[in-house]
């Protein structure tokens, strides 16, 4: 039989189109692991000695969402902790099969009620991190991603960004200076028994989950726990939370009354009930925002990364990095290297931030992104303290703390420059 007969040409064309369509099908999978320590461990809200915990309010989790299309595959992971360094992240990446290490994004929710994952040393060099617990978390993170890979299934997407309404967050230093936009990505199964149902819903919002804090004797995911529960009860699937540019100091709005900037904690509701209120309100707002978005049946995805160097000018940060039992590696003297990722997911563009960028830094980067649906994943791939523009660094008394806990004056400047270069070098998201 000749290959150029009409029937054979039709079959050949069909096979080519079928192969191409199959190769470009978006597939998404999600999985969860509990990382609550048993027995409970002291909790860390930052630099200083962790405080003993006597009870827990909700579990701590590692939550993973994997995307695949053709030869592109990447993972997004959130960890309920104050911060999650690349030292720990790279250990998980080495245990994950089927995804290039640089395509695995691991971000901390920034709860202030979880065990120390930095290994903060005190003045004598002693640290209080439980390394066996951290090793278990490393394995659990890898297990969550590996399971998500096994669960990959054809999916459509819904993507949207809008202002979240209600009493959720504010800037403790200047109440209105924060980003109220909430970005949401939802993957929906397109085949099988779960067709039309959510596989996963990712929420991106800038806020300090510090309602409970580290001094109450309570271990908790803070407001993130009620957010997960509410979304999963209402939409199904797995819920994830990726923080944003919440530095200096975008925190949960627990104020009992609106008053002067930086009002005292006696006028705040720092309770588990307030975690539930804020977490469920943010979840409801995220679902409101995503429910009005159109279903994208054939979205495209893209992932790239680059390493950037950040000088460590702060003596305190040098001390922490040098004396931590995690054993940070310096490729250059007093310089840390960290991974910056850019993702396109349908019409959305995502950039990672290796720390707590102040809102103006976040706004600047978002304004230059090639989309009307910008996402910033803060405290992702690393968590190197606050990132403030050089004109803000050590400029106001209000910024004394964020200056002391920053790598240095040029941290945000280098980040913004490198982020914009990455945006320019990358394809634009498909705006459909």
CSV table of N, CA and C in Angstrom, one decimal, residues 200-285:
chain,number,residue,atom,x,y,z
A,200,UNK,N,-6.8,21.1,42.9
A,200,UNK,CA,-6.1,21.9,43.9
A,200,UNK,C,-6.4,23.4,43.7
A,201,UNK,N,-6.4,24.1,44.8
A,201,UNK,CA,-6.6,25.6,44.7
A,201,UNK,C,-5.5,26.3,45.5
A,202,UNK,N,-4.7,27.1,44.8
A,202,UNK,CA,-3.6,27.8,45.3
A,202,UNK,C,-3.9,29.3,45.6
A,203,UNK,N,-3.7,29.7,46.8
A,203,UNK,CA,-4.0,31.1,47.2
A,203,UNK,C,-2.6,31.8,47.4
A,204,UNK,N,-2.5,33.0,46.8
A,204,UNK,CA,-1.3,33.8,47.0
A,204,UNK,C,-1.7,35.2,47.5
A,205,UNK,N,-1.2,35.5,48.8
A,205,UNK,CA,-1.6,36.7,49.5
A,205,UNK,C,-0.5,37.1,50.4
A,206,UNK,N,-0.3,38.4,50.6
A,206,UNK,CA,0.7,38.9,51.5
A,206,UNK,C,0.2,39.1,52.9
A,207,UNK,N,0.7,38.4,53.9
A,207,UNK,CA,0.3,38.5,55.3
A,207,UNK,C,1.2,37.8,56.2
A,208,UNK,N,1.4,38.3,57.4
A,208,UNK,CA,2.1,37.6,58.4
A,208,UNK,C,1.1,36.7,59.2
A,209,UNK,N,1.3,35.4,59.1
A,209,UNK,CA,0.4,34.5,59.9
A,209,UNK,C,1.0,34.5,61.4
A,210,UNK,N,0.7,35.5,62.1
A,210,UNK,CA,1.3,35.6,63.5
A,210,UNK,C,0.2,36.0,64.5
A,211,UNK,N,-1.0,35.6,64.2
A,211,UNK,CA,-2.1,35.9,65.1
A,211,UNK,C,-1.8,35.3,66.5
A,212,UNK,N,-1.4,34.1,66.6
A,212,UNK,CA,-1.0,33.4,67.8
A,212,UNK,C,0.4,33.8,68.3
A,213,UNK,N,1.3,33.8,67.3
A,213,UNK,CA,2.7,34.1,67.7
A,213,UNK,C,3.4,33.0,68.4
A,214,UNK,N,4.6,33.3,68.9
A,214,UNK,CA,5.5,32.2,69.4
A,214,UNK,C,5.5,32.2,71.0
A,215,UNK,N,4.8,33.1,71.6
A,215,UNK,CA,4.9,33.2,73.1
A,215,UNK,C,3.7,32.7,73.8
A,216,UNK,N,2.9,32.0,73.2
A,216,UNK,CA,1.6,31.5,73.8
A,216,UNK,C,1.6,30.1,74.2
A,217,UNK,N,2.7,29.4,73.9
A,217,UNK,CA,2.8,27.9,74.2
A,217,UNK,C,1.9,27.1,73.3
A,218,UNK,N,1.6,27.6,72.1
A,218,UNK,CA,0.8,26.9,71.1
A,218,UNK,C,1.5,26.7,69.8
A,219,UNK,N,1.5,25.5,69.3
A,219,UNK,CA,2.0,25.1,68.0
A,219,UNK,C,0.9,25.1,67.0
A,220,UNK,N,1.0,25.9,65.9
A,220,UNK,CA,-0.1,26.1,65.0
A,220,UNK,C,0.3,26.5,63.6
A,221,UNK,N,-0.5,26.2,62.6
A,221,UNK,CA,-0.2,26.8,61.3
A,221,UNK,C,-0.8,28.2,61.2
A,222,UNK,N,-1.4,28.7,62.3
A,222,UNK,CA,-2.0,30.0,62.4
A,222,UNK,C,-3.2,30.1,61.5
A,223,UNK,N,-3.4,31.2,60.9
A,223,UNK,CA,-4.6,31.4,60.0
A,223,UNK,C,-4.6,30.5,58.8
A,224,UNK,N,-3.4,29.9,58.4
A,224,UNK,CA,-3.3,29.1,57.2
A,224,UNK,C,-4.1,27.8,57.4
A,225,UNK,N,-4.2,27.3,58.6
A,225,UNK,CA,-4.9,26.0,58.8
A,225,UNK,C,-6.4,26.2,58.5
A,226,UNK,N,-7.1,27.2,59.1
A,226,UNK,CA,-8.5,27.4,58.8
A,226,UNK,C,-8.7,27.7,57.3
A,227,UNK,N,-7.7,28.4,56.7
A,227,UNK,CA,-7.9,28.6,55.2
A,227,UNK,C,-7.9,27.3,54.4
A,228,UNK,N,-6.9,26.4,54.7
A,228,UNK,CA,-6.9,25.1,54.1
A,228,UNK,C,-8.3,24.4,54.2
A,229,UNK,N,-8.7,24.3,55.5
A,229,UNK,CA,-9.9,23.5,55.8
A,229,UNK,C,-11.2,24.1,55.1
A,230,UNK,N,-11.3,25.4,55.1
A,230,UNK,CA,-12.4,26.1,54.4
A,230,UNK,C,-12.4,25.8,52.9
A,231,UNK,N,-11.3,26.0,52.3
A,231,UNK,CA,-11.2,25.8,50.8
A,231,UNK,C,-11.5,24.4,50.5
A,232,UNK,N,-10.9,23.4,51.2
A,232,UNK,CA,-11.2,22.0,50.9
A,232,UNK,C,-12.6,21.6,51.1
A,233,UNK,N,-13.2,22.2,52.2
A,233,UNK,CA,-14.6,21.9,52.4
A,233,UNK,C,-15.6,22.4,51.4
A,234,UNK,N,-15.2,23.6,50.9
A,234,UNK,CA,-16.1,24.3,49.9
A,234,UNK,C,-15.8,23.9,48.5
A,235,UNK,N,-14.5,23.7,48.1
A,235,UNK,CA,-14.2,23.5,46.7
A,235,UNK,C,-13.7,22.1,46.5
A,236,UNK,N,-13.3,21.4,47.5
A,236,UNK,CA,-12.7,20.0,47.3
A,236,UNK,C,-11.2,20.1,46.9
A,237,UNK,N,-10.6,19.0,46.7
A,237,UNK,CA,-9.2,19.0,46.4
A,237,UNK,C,-8.2,19.4,47.5
A,238,UNK,N,-7.1,19.8,47.1
A,238,UNK,CA,-6.0,20.3,48.1
A,238,UNK,C,-5.9,21.8,48.0
A,239,UNK,N,-5.8,22.4,49.2
A,239,UNK,CA,-5.5,23.9,49.2
A,239,UNK,C,-4.1,24.1,49.6
A,240,UNK,N,-3.5,25.2,48.9
A,240,UNK,CA,-2.2,25.6,49.2
A,240,UNK,C,-2.2,27.1,49.4
A,241,UNK,N,-1.2,27.6,50.2
A,241,UNK,CA,-1.0,29.0,50.5
A,241,UNK,C,0.4,29.4,50.3
A,242,UNK,N,0.6,30.3,49.4
A,242,UNK,CA,1.9,30.9,49.1
A,242,UNK,C,1.9,32.4,49.5
A,243,UNK,N,2.8,32.8,50.4
A,243,UNK,CA,2.8,34.2,50.9
A,243,UNK,C,3.3,35.1,49.8
A,244,UNK,N,3.2,36.4,50.1
A,244,UNK,CA,3.6,37.4,49.1
A,244,UNK,C,4.6,38.4,49.7
A,245,UNK,N,4.6,39.6,49.2
A,245,UNK,CA,5.5,40.7,49.7
A,245,UNK,C,4.9,41.3,51.0
A,246,UNK,N,5.1,40.6,52.1
A,246,UNK,CA,4.5,40.9,53.4
A,246,UNK,C,5.5,41.6,54.4
A,247,UNK,N,6.6,42.0,53.9
A,247,UNK,CA,7.6,42.6,54.8
A,247,UNK,C,7.2,44.0,55.3
A,248,UNK,N,7.7,44.4,56.5
A,248,UNK,CA,7.6,45.7,57.0
A,248,UNK,C,6.4,46.5,57.1
A,249,UNK,N,5.4,46.1,57.8
A,249,UNK,CA,5.1,44.9,58.4
A,249,UNK,C,3.6,44.6,58.1
A,250,UNK,N,3.4,43.8,57.1
A,250,UNK,CA,2.0,43.5,56.7
A,250,UNK,C,1.6,42.2,57.5
A,251,UNK,N,0.7,42.5,58.4
A,251,UNK,CA,0.3,41.4,59.4
A,251,UNK,C,-1.2,41.2,59.4
A,252,UNK,N,-1.6,40.2,60.1
A,252,UNK,CA,-3.0,39.9,60.2
A,252,UNK,C,-3.7,41.0,60.9
A,253,UNK,N,-4.9,41.4,60.4
A,253,UNK,CA,-5.6,42.5,61.1
A,253,UNK,C,-6.5,42.0,62.2
A,254,UNK,N,-5.8,41.9,63.4
A,254,UNK,CA,-6.5,41.5,64.6
A,254,UNK,C,-6.9,42.6,65.5
A,255,UNK,N,-6.9,43.8,64.9
A,255,UNK,CA,-7.2,45.0,65.7
A,255,UNK,C,-8.7,45.0,66.2
A,256,UNK,N,-8.9,45.3,67.5
A,256,UNK,CA,-10.2,45.3,68.0
A,256,UNK,C,-10.9,46.7,67.7
A,257,UNK,N,-10.0,47.6,67.4
A,257,UNK,CA,-10.5,49.0,67.0
A,257,UNK,C,-9.4,49.6,66.1
A,258,UNK,N,-9.8,50.4,65.2
A,258,UNK,CA,-8.9,51.1,64.3
A,258,UNK,C,-8.4,52.4,65.0
A,259,UNK,N,-7.1,52.5,65.1
A,259,UNK,CA,-6.5,53.6,65.8
A,259,UNK,C,-5.2,54.0,65.2
A,260,UNK,N,-4.3,54.5,66.0
A,260,UNK,CA,-3.0,55.0,65.5
A,260,UNK,C,-2.1,53.8,65.0
A,261,UNK,N,-1.1,54.2,64.2
A,261,UNK,CA,-0.2,53.2,63.7
A,261,UNK,C,0.5,52.5,64.9
A,262,UNK,N,0.7,51.2,64.7
A,262,UNK,CA,1.4,50.4,65.7
A,262,UNK,C,0.8,50.4,67.0
A,263,UNK,N,-0.5,50.3,67.1
A,263,UNK,CA,-1.2,50.3,68.4
A,263,UNK,C,-0.8,49.0,69.2
A,264,UNK,N,-1.0,49.1,70.5
A,264,UNK,CA,-0.5,48.0,71.4
A,264,UNK,C,-1.3,46.7,71.2
A,265,UNK,N,-0.6,45.6,71.6
A,265,UNK,CA,-1.2,44.3,71.5
A,265,UNK,C,-2.4,44.1,72.4
A,266,UNK,N,-2.6,45.0,73.4
A,266,UNK,CA,-3.7,44.9,74.3
A,266,UNK,C,-5.0,45.1,73.5
A,267,UNK,N,-4.9,45.8,72.4
A,267,UNK,CA,-6.1,46.1,71.6
A,267,UNK,C,-6.2,45.2,70.4
A,268,UNK,N,-5.6,44.0,70.5
A,268,UNK,CA,-5.7,43.0,69.4
A,268,UNK,C,-6.3,41.7,69.9
A,269,UNK,N,-6.9,40.9,69.0
A,269,UNK,CA,-7.5,39.6,69.4
A,269,UNK,C,-6.5,38.5,68.9
A,270,UNK,N,-5.6,38.2,69.7
A,270,UNK,CA,-4.6,37.2,69.3
A,270,UNK,C,-5.0,35.8,69.8
A,271,UNK,N,-6.0,35.2,69.2
A,271,UNK,CA,-6.6,34.0,69.6
A,271,UNK,C,-6.8,33.0,68.4
A,272,UNK,N,-7.0,31.8,68.7
A,272,UNK,CA,-7.3,30.8,67.7
A,272,UNK,C,-8.6,31.1,67.0
A,273,UNK,N,-9.5,31.6,67.7
A,273,UNK,CA,-10.8,32.0,67.1
A,273,UNK,C,-10.6,33.1,66.0
A,274,UNK,N,-9.6,34.0,66.3
A,274,UNK,CA,-9.3,35.0,65.3
A,274,UNK,C,-8.5,34.4,64.1
A,275,UNK,N,-7.7,33.4,64.3
A,275,UNK,CA,-7.1,32.6,63.2
A,275,UNK,C,-8.2,32.1,62.3
A,276,UNK,N,-9.2,31.5,62.9
A,276,UNK,CA,-10.4,30.9,62.2
A,276,UNK,C,-11.1,32.0,61.4
A,277,UNK,N,-11.3,33.2,62.0
A,277,UNK,CA,-12.1,34.2,61.3
A,277,UNK,C,-11.3,34.7,60.1
A,278,UNK,N,-10.0,35.0,60.3
A,278,UNK,CA,-9.2,35.6,59.2
A,278,UNK,C,-9.0,34.5,58.1
A,279,UNK,N,-8.6,33.3,58.5
A,279,UNK,CA,-8.3,32.2,57.6
A,279,UNK,C,-9.6,31.9,56.7
A,280,UNK,N,-10.7,31.8,57.4
A,280,UNK,CA,-11.9,31.5,56.6
A,280,UNK,C,-12.4,32.7,55.7
A,281,UNK,N,-12.2,33.9,56.2
A,281,UNK,CA,-12.5,35.1,55.4
A,281,UNK,C,-11.6,35.1,54.1
A,282,UNK,N,-10.3,34.9,54.3
A,282,UNK,CA,-9.4,34.9,53.2
A,282,UNK,C,-9.8,33.8,52.2
A,283,UNK,N,-10.1,32.6,52.7
A,283,UNK,CA,-10.6,31.5,51.9
A,283,UNK,C,-11.8,31.8,51.1
A,284,UNK,N,-12.8,32.4,51.8
A,284,UNK,CA,-14.0,32.8,51.1
A,284,UNK,C,-13.8,33.8,50.0
A,285,UNK,N,-12.9,34.8,50.3
A,285,UNK,CA,-12.6,35.8,49.3
A,285,UNK,C,-11.8,35.1,48.1
